[in-house]
Amino acid sequence: MWFKPWDKNKVKSNDQVAMDRLPRHIAIIMDGNGRWALKRALPRSMGHRAGVEALRKIVKACSKLGIEVLTVYAFSTENWKRPKDEVGVLMTLLTEYLRKELLELHQSNVLIRTMGKINDLPPEAQHELAHAMKSTRDNTGLILNLALNYGGRSEIIDAVKSLSKEVLSGEQRIEEIDEQCFSEKLYTRGLPDPDLLIRTSGEMRLSNFLLWQLAYTEIVVVEELWPDFGQKALIEAIKAYQKRDRRFGGIHTN
């Protein structure tokens, strides 16, 4: 089955994706808000605000396509190093996004979840996240997974600590620990690993994102800065993914 997406006046006729080979889980490193603003002689805050609008469009597109999970790198553990004013803007935009978009997300059957050290976020942001997750917890459509105050190394350390406690208490035997057991201690437990990672702005690094989960993920790096990344760019990334030969370390015998 083939799907010709979006407005025919905006998408070329040969822009098609195979609906039976969609990635179940797409992860995105949303990079380039600051550079987008700099190119336009705007304050960085305007770049972040444009980035929120880009996120809104991509969430809507993924929901329309039938993607199961969308994980977005919204705020890393390293982002606290940014100027205090910029961090404040990012937290304000997070709460604004949840307040403004929650009704539409809920009506679109989107389920909101988070991963990261959420308890270290400002109280207002924690409140809005808790409200959004509670309001959408019974939804069965796209899972929008927000990585907030998230770091891949920190996640792995937390998983090790959790398993260590179980071993010390006798709940877990060392020889029974395997990849599946370890994965269940990660923030992404219950979710499939990403099939496709998209990074915008042309940067060729993972930036401490999903270090365990990306072991066999197909990576697509695009030159667009995040605020310029739209529905057509998403389709192009999915098309690139569908051209990959995913062998997971093996070989095809036919």
mmCIF file of C-alpha atoms in Angstrom:
data_model
loop_
_atom_site.group_PDB
_atom_site.id
_atom_site.type_symbol
_atom_site.label_atom_id
_atom_site.label_comp_id
_atom_site.label_asym_id
_atom_site.label_seq_id
_atom_site.Cartn_x
_atom_site.Cartn_y
_atom_site.Cartn_z
ATOM 1 C CA MET A 1 0.000 0.000 0.000
ATOM 2 C CA TRP A 2 1.319 3.417 -0.936
ATOM 3 C CA PHE A 3 0.411 6.778 0.530
ATOM 4 C CA LYS A 4 0.826 10.105 -1.274
ATOM 5 C CA PRO A 5 1.159 12.568 1.606
ATOM 6 C CA TRP A 6 -0.082 16.057 2.278
ATOM 7 C CA ASP A 7 -1.013 18.839 -0.114
ATOM 8 C CA LYS A 8 -0.392 17.862 -3.740
ATOM 9 C CA ASN A 9 0.708 21.439 -4.439
ATOM 10 C CA LYS A 10 3.466 21.202 -1.831
ATOM 11 C CA VAL A 11 4.696 17.658 -2.367
ATOM 12 C CA LYS A 12 5.985 16.249 -5.635
ATOM 13 C CA SER A 13 4.000 13.432 -7.179
ATOM 14 C CA ASN A 14 6.807 10.937 -6.668
ATOM 15 C CA ASP A 15 7.005 11.598 -2.915
ATOM 16 C CA GLN A 16 5.604 8.326 -1.650
ATOM 17 C CA VAL A 17 6.225 6.189 1.380
ATOM 18 C CA ALA A 18 5.418 2.499 1.776
ATOM 19 C CA MET A 19 2.767 2.407 4.476
ATOM 20 C CA ASP A 20 3.553 -1.238 5.251
ATOM 21 C CA ARG A 21 7.201 -0.409 6.051
ATOM 22 C CA LEU A 22 6.917 2.634 8.266
ATOM 23 C CA PRO A 23 9.324 2.932 11.201
ATOM 24 C CA ARG A 24 7.501 2.043 14.399
ATOM 25 C CA HIS A 25 9.580 4.459 16.473
ATOM 26 C CA ILE A 26 11.154 7.704 15.227
ATOM 27 C CA ALA A 27 13.591 9.617 17.428
ATOM 28 C CA ILE A 28 14.641 13.182 16.633
ATOM 29 C CA ILE A 29 17.507 15.345 17.831
ATOM 30 C CA MET A 30 15.971 18.770 17.250
ATOM 31 C CA ASP A 31 19.073 20.845 16.580
ATOM 32 C CA GLY A 32 19.603 24.307 15.125
ATOM 33 C CA ASN A 33 17.149 26.697 16.794
ATOM 34 C CA GLY A 34 19.885 29.141 17.790
ATOM 35 C CA ARG A 35 21.533 29.149 14.368
ATOM 36 C CA TRP A 36 18.135 29.613 12.722
ATOM 37 C CA ALA A 37 17.629 32.769 14.796
ATOM 38 C CA LEU A 38 21.186 34.004 14.227
ATOM 39 C CA LYS A 39 20.777 33.753 10.441
ATOM 40 C CA ARG A 40 17.770 36.049 10.745
ATOM 41 C CA ALA A 41 19.336 38.463 13.252
ATOM 42 C CA LEU A 42 16.746 37.394 15.825
ATOM 43 C CA PRO A 43 17.193 36.571 19.513
ATOM 44 C CA ARG A 44 17.742 32.893 20.286
ATOM 45 C CA SER A 45 14.390 32.820 22.047
ATOM 46 C CA MET A 46 12.679 33.348 18.691
ATOM 47 C CA GLY A 47 14.543 30.346 17.315
ATOM 48 C CA HIS A 48 13.277 28.197 20.166
ATOM 49 C CA ARG A 49 9.736 29.459 19.628
ATOM 50 C CA ALA A 50 9.999 28.563 15.931
ATOM 51 C CA GLY A 51 11.298 25.171 17.008
ATOM 52 C CA VAL A 52 8.143 24.562 19.053
ATOM 53 C CA GLU A 53 6.055 25.290 15.958
ATOM 54 C CA ALA A 54 8.136 22.771 13.998
ATOM 55 C CA LEU A 55 7.517 20.186 16.714
ATOM 56 C CA ARG A 56 3.784 20.806 16.543
ATOM 57 C CA LYS A 57 3.789 20.102 12.797
ATOM 58 C CA ILE A 58 5.914 16.968 13.088
ATOM 59 C CA VAL A 59 3.768 15.529 15.877
ATOM 60 C CA LYS A 60 0.699 16.089 13.724
ATOM 61 C CA ALA A 61 2.405 14.494 10.714
ATOM 62 C CA CYS A 62 3.550 11.425 12.661
ATOM 63 C CA SER A 63 0.082 10.990 14.120
ATOM 64 C CA LYS A 64 -1.455 11.221 10.658
ATOM 65 C CA LEU A 65 0.977 8.670 9.237
ATOM 66 C CA GLY A 66 0.319 6.194 12.020
ATOM 67 C CA ILE A 67 3.792 6.212 13.594
ATOM 68 C CA GLU A 68 3.644 4.386 16.933
ATOM 69 C CA VAL A 69 6.268 6.359 18.900
ATOM 70 C CA LEU A 70 7.946 9.743 18.439
ATOM 71 C CA THR A 71 10.753 10.528 20.885
ATOM 72 C CA VAL A 72 12.132 14.071 20.769
ATOM 73 C CA TYR A 73 15.247 15.381 22.509
ATOM 74 C CA ALA A 74 13.710 18.474 24.082
ATOM 75 C CA PHE A 75 16.172 19.321 26.875
ATOM 76 C CA SER A 76 19.388 17.522 27.770
ATOM 77 C CA THR A 77 21.177 17.308 31.106
ATOM 78 C CA GLU A 78 23.898 19.424 29.497
ATOM 79 C CA ASN A 79 21.469 22.182 28.512
ATOM 80 C CA TRP A 80 21.534 23.533 32.072
ATOM 81 C CA LYS A 81 24.934 24.998 31.129
ATOM 82 C CA ARG A 82 23.213 27.505 28.850
ATOM 83 C CA PRO A 83 22.528 31.069 30.058
ATOM 84 C CA LYS A 84 19.900 31.211 32.776
ATOM 85 C CA ASP A 85 17.603 33.384 30.675
ATOM 86 C CA GLU A 86 17.684 30.902 27.787
ATOM 87 C CA VAL A 87 16.918 27.977 30.087
ATOM 88 C CA GLY A 88 14.000 29.986 31.462
ATOM 89 C CA VAL A 89 12.677 30.542 27.944
ATOM 90 C CA LEU A 90 12.899 26.823 27.176
ATOM 91 C CA MET A 91 10.964 25.916 30.320
ATOM 92 C CA THR A 92 8.337 28.573 29.579
ATOM 93 C CA LEU A 93 7.923 27.274 26.033
ATOM 94 C CA LEU A 94 7.478 23.755 27.365
ATOM 95 C CA THR A 95 4.619 24.795 29.633
ATOM 96 C CA GLU A 96 3.076 26.943 26.887
ATOM 97 C CA TYR A 97 3.201 24.065 24.407
ATOM 98 C CA LEU A 98 1.493 21.668 26.798
ATOM 99 C CA ARG A 99 -1.226 24.171 27.715
ATOM 100 C CA LYS A 100 -1.978 25.234 24.146
ATOM 101 C CA GLU A 101 -1.694 21.867 22.422
ATOM 102 C CA LEU A 102 -3.025 19.447 25.029
ATOM 103 C CA LEU A 103 -6.637 19.533 23.873
ATOM 104 C CA GLU A 104 -5.719 18.922 20.228
ATOM 105 C CA LEU A 105 -3.210 16.217 21.187
ATOM 106 C CA HIS A 106 -5.853 14.512 23.310
ATOM 107 C CA GLN A 107 -8.452 14.729 20.544
ATOM 108 C CA SER A 108 -5.880 13.223 18.159
ATOM 109 C CA ASN A 109 -5.498 10.236 20.522
ATOM 110 C CA VAL A 110 -1.853 11.127 21.325
ATOM 111 C CA LEU A 111 -0.404 9.690 24.527
ATOM 112 C CA ILE A 112 2.193 11.883 26.236
ATOM 113 C CA ARG A 113 5.026 10.408 28.294
ATOM 114 C CA THR A 114 8.401 11.652 29.449
ATOM 115 C CA MET A 115 11.876 10.353 30.146
ATOM 116 C CA GLY A 116 14.677 11.943 32.095
ATOM 117 C CA LYS A 117 15.109 13.483 35.549
ATOM 118 C CA ILE A 118 11.759 15.253 35.513
ATOM 119 C CA ASN A 119 11.863 16.022 39.240
ATOM 120 C CA ASP A 120 14.648 18.541 38.628
ATOM 121 C CA LEU A 121 12.510 20.652 36.276
ATOM 122 C CA PRO A 122 10.756 23.806 37.553
ATOM 123 C CA PRO A 123 7.537 23.052 39.506
ATOM 124 C CA GLU A 124 5.305 24.648 36.871
ATOM 125 C CA ALA A 125 6.774 22.466 34.133
ATOM 126 C CA GLN A 126 6.384 19.371 36.315
ATOM 127 C CA HIS A 127 2.751 20.271 36.970
ATOM 128 C CA GLU A 128 1.915 20.702 33.276
ATOM 129 C CA LEU A 129 3.685 17.462 32.363
ATOM 130 C CA ALA A 130 1.846 15.535 35.062
ATOM 131 C CA HIS A 131 -1.476 16.990 33.904
ATOM 132 C CA ALA A 132 -0.730 16.175 30.240
ATOM 133 C CA MET A 133 0.283 12.601 31.012
ATOM 134 C CA LYS A 134 -2.767 12.018 33.209
ATOM 135 C CA SER A 135 -5.111 13.515 30.623
ATOM 136 C CA THR A 136 -3.781 11.345 27.774
ATOM 137 C CA ARG A 137 -2.872 8.141 29.613
ATOM 138 C CA ASP A 138 -5.728 6.132 28.080
ATOM 139 C CA ASN A 139 -5.058 7.263 24.503
ATOM 140 C CA THR A 140 -4.010 4.607 22.011
ATOM 141 C CA GLY A 141 -2.510 6.604 19.144
ATOM 142 C CA LEU A 142 0.944 8.127 18.726
ATOM 143 C CA ILE A 143 3.109 8.020 21.841
ATOM 144 C CA LEU A 144 4.844 11.398 22.137
ATOM 145 C CA ASN A 145 7.875 10.726 24.328
ATOM 146 C CA LEU A 146 9.495 13.941 25.570
ATOM 147 C CA ALA A 147 13.159 13.606 26.600
ATOM 148 C CA LEU A 148 13.548 16.301 29.262
ATOM 149 C CA ASN A 149 16.579 16.779 31.488
ATOM 150 C CA TYR A 150 17.732 13.613 29.765
ATOM 151 C CA GLY A 151 21.192 12.143 29.260
ATOM 152 C CA GLY A 152 21.980 8.725 27.831
ATOM 153 C CA ARG A 153 24.874 8.030 30.192
ATOM 154 C CA SER A 154 22.811 9.069 33.196
ATOM 155 C CA GLU A 155 20.023 6.759 32.072
ATOM 156 C CA ILE A 156 22.407 3.805 31.870
ATOM 157 C CA ILE A 157 23.861 4.577 35.313
ATOM 158 C CA ASP A 158 20.342 4.710 36.762
ATOM 159 C CA ALA A 159 19.582 1.312 35.217
ATOM 160 C CA VAL A 160 22.772 -0.154 36.688
ATOM 161 C CA LYS A 161 21.909 1.218 40.139
ATOM 162 C CA SER A 162 18.395 -0.219 39.942
ATOM 163 C CA LEU A 163 19.646 -3.676 38.985
ATOM 164 C CA SER A 164 22.388 -3.508 41.637
ATOM 165 C CA LYS A 165 19.814 -2.843 44.344
ATOM 166 C CA GLU A 166 17.784 -5.840 43.199
ATOM 167 C CA VAL A 167 20.881 -8.064 43.234
ATOM 168 C CA LEU A 168 21.831 -6.913 46.742
ATOM 169 C CA SER A 169 18.297 -7.503 48.005
ATOM 170 C CA GLY A 170 18.162 -10.950 46.432
ATOM 171 C CA GLU A 171 15.393 -10.026 43.990
ATOM 172 C CA GLN A 172 17.696 -10.528 40.994
ATOM 173 C CA ARG A 173 20.452 -13.020 40.242
ATOM 174 C CA ILE A 174 23.498 -11.689 38.376
ATOM 175 C CA GLU A 175 23.556 -14.603 35.951
ATOM 176 C CA GLU A 176 19.951 -13.853 34.937
ATOM 177 C CA ILE A 177 20.698 -10.278 33.850
ATOM 178 C CA ASP A 178 20.484 -9.990 30.068
ATOM 179 C CA GLU A 179 19.764 -7.280 27.492
ATOM 180 C CA GLN A 180 16.010 -7.560 27.931
ATOM 181 C CA CYS A 181 16.301 -7.314 31.697
ATOM 182 C CA PHE A 182 18.546 -4.268 31.390
ATOM 183 C CA SER A 183 16.236 -2.586 28.856
ATOM 184 C CA GLU A 184 13.350 -2.852 31.303
ATOM 185 C CA LYS A 185 15.274 -0.590 33.703
ATOM 186 C CA LEU A 186 15.706 2.181 31.125
ATOM 187 C CA TYR A 187 13.450 5.219 30.802
ATOM 188 C CA THR A 188 12.110 3.768 27.531
ATOM 189 C CA ARG A 189 10.857 0.529 29.082
ATOM 190 C CA GLY A 190 7.789 -0.726 27.294
ATOM 191 C CA LEU A 191 8.726 1.018 24.049
ATOM 192 C CA PRO A 192 10.407 -0.501 20.983
ATOM 193 C CA ASP A 193 13.899 0.785 20.233
ATOM 194 C CA PRO A 194 13.939 3.555 17.600
ATOM 195 C CA ASP A 195 13.983 2.348 14.012
ATOM 196 C CA LEU A 196 14.934 5.783 12.679
ATOM 197 C CA LEU A 197 16.929 8.616 14.229
ATOM 198 C CA ILE A 198 16.732 12.005 12.534
ATOM 199 C CA ARG A 199 19.196 14.738 13.420
ATOM 200 C CA THR A 200 18.729 18.198 11.979
ATOM 201 C CA SER A 201 21.333 20.926 11.268
ATOM 202 C CA GLY A 202 23.893 18.567 9.741
ATOM 203 C CA GLU A 203 25.717 17.692 12.958
ATOM 204 C CA MET A 204 27.198 14.179 13.018
ATOM 205 C CA ARG A 205 26.972 13.162 16.661
ATOM 206 C CA LEU A 206 24.545 11.544 19.096
ATOM 207 C CA SER A 207 24.937 14.158 21.846
ATOM 208 C CA ASN A 208 24.351 11.659 24.665
ATOM 209 C CA PHE A 209 20.958 10.627 23.292
ATOM 210 C CA LEU A 210 19.560 7.085 23.650
ATOM 211 C CA LEU A 211 23.019 5.509 23.712
ATOM 212 C CA TRP A 212 21.715 2.007 24.485
ATOM 213 C CA GLN A 213 18.571 2.125 22.361
ATOM 214 C CA LEU A 214 20.239 3.337 19.134
ATOM 215 C CA ALA A 215 22.418 0.238 18.725
ATOM 216 C CA TYR A 216 20.747 -0.787 15.436
ATOM 217 C CA THR A 217 18.851 2.368 14.568
ATOM 218 C CA GLU A 218 19.057 3.809 11.047
ATOM 219 C CA ILE A 219 20.413 7.355 11.222
ATOM 220 C CA VAL A 220 19.426 10.140 8.837
ATOM 221 C CA VAL A 221 21.199 13.499 9.213
ATOM 222 C CA VAL A 222 19.637 16.437 7.372
ATOM 223 C CA GLU A 223 20.991 19.923 6.728
ATOM 224 C CA GLU A 224 17.769 21.726 7.623
ATOM 225 C CA LEU A 225 17.826 23.575 10.910
ATOM 226 C CA TRP A 226 15.073 22.303 13.186
ATOM 227 C CA PRO A 227 12.640 25.227 12.675
ATOM 228 C CA ASP A 228 12.834 24.558 8.906
ATOM 229 C CA PHE A 229 12.149 20.827 9.272
ATOM 230 C CA GLY A 230 8.624 20.142 8.101
ATOM 231 C CA GLN A 231 6.328 17.440 6.797
ATOM 232 C CA LYS A 232 8.098 17.032 3.469
ATOM 233 C CA ALA A 233 11.495 16.694 5.172
ATOM 234 C CA LEU A 234 9.996 14.039 7.447
ATOM 235 C CA ILE A 235 8.710 12.131 4.430
ATOM 236 C CA GLU A 236 12.150 12.316 2.791
ATOM 237 C CA ALA A 237 13.780 10.932 5.937
ATOM 238 C CA ILE A 238 11.290 8.057 6.060
ATOM 239 C CA LYS A 239 11.891 7.332 2.384
ATOM 240 C CA ALA A 240 15.652 7.206 3.051
ATOM 241 C CA TYR A 241 14.990 4.806 5.940
ATOM 242 C CA GLN A 242 12.895 2.554 3.713
ATOM 243 C CA LYS A 243 15.758 2.236 1.245
ATOM 244 C CA ARG A 244 18.086 0.854 3.937
ATOM 245 C CA ASP A 245 18.851 -2.876 4.131
ATOM 246 C CA ARG A 246 18.346 -3.627 7.827
ATOM 247 C CA ARG A 247 20.210 -6.856 8.663
ATOM 248 C CA PHE A 248 20.884 -6.325 12.395
ATOM 249 C CA GLY A 249 24.350 -7.853 12.049
ATOM 250 C CA GLY A 250 23.273 -10.793 9.893
ATOM 251 C CA ILE A 251 23.056 -11.395 6.154
ATOM 252 C CA HIS A 252 20.211 -12.122 3.806
ATOM 253 C CA THR A 253 20.339 -15.596 2.282
ATOM 254 C CA ASN A 254 17.888 -15.030 -0.556
#
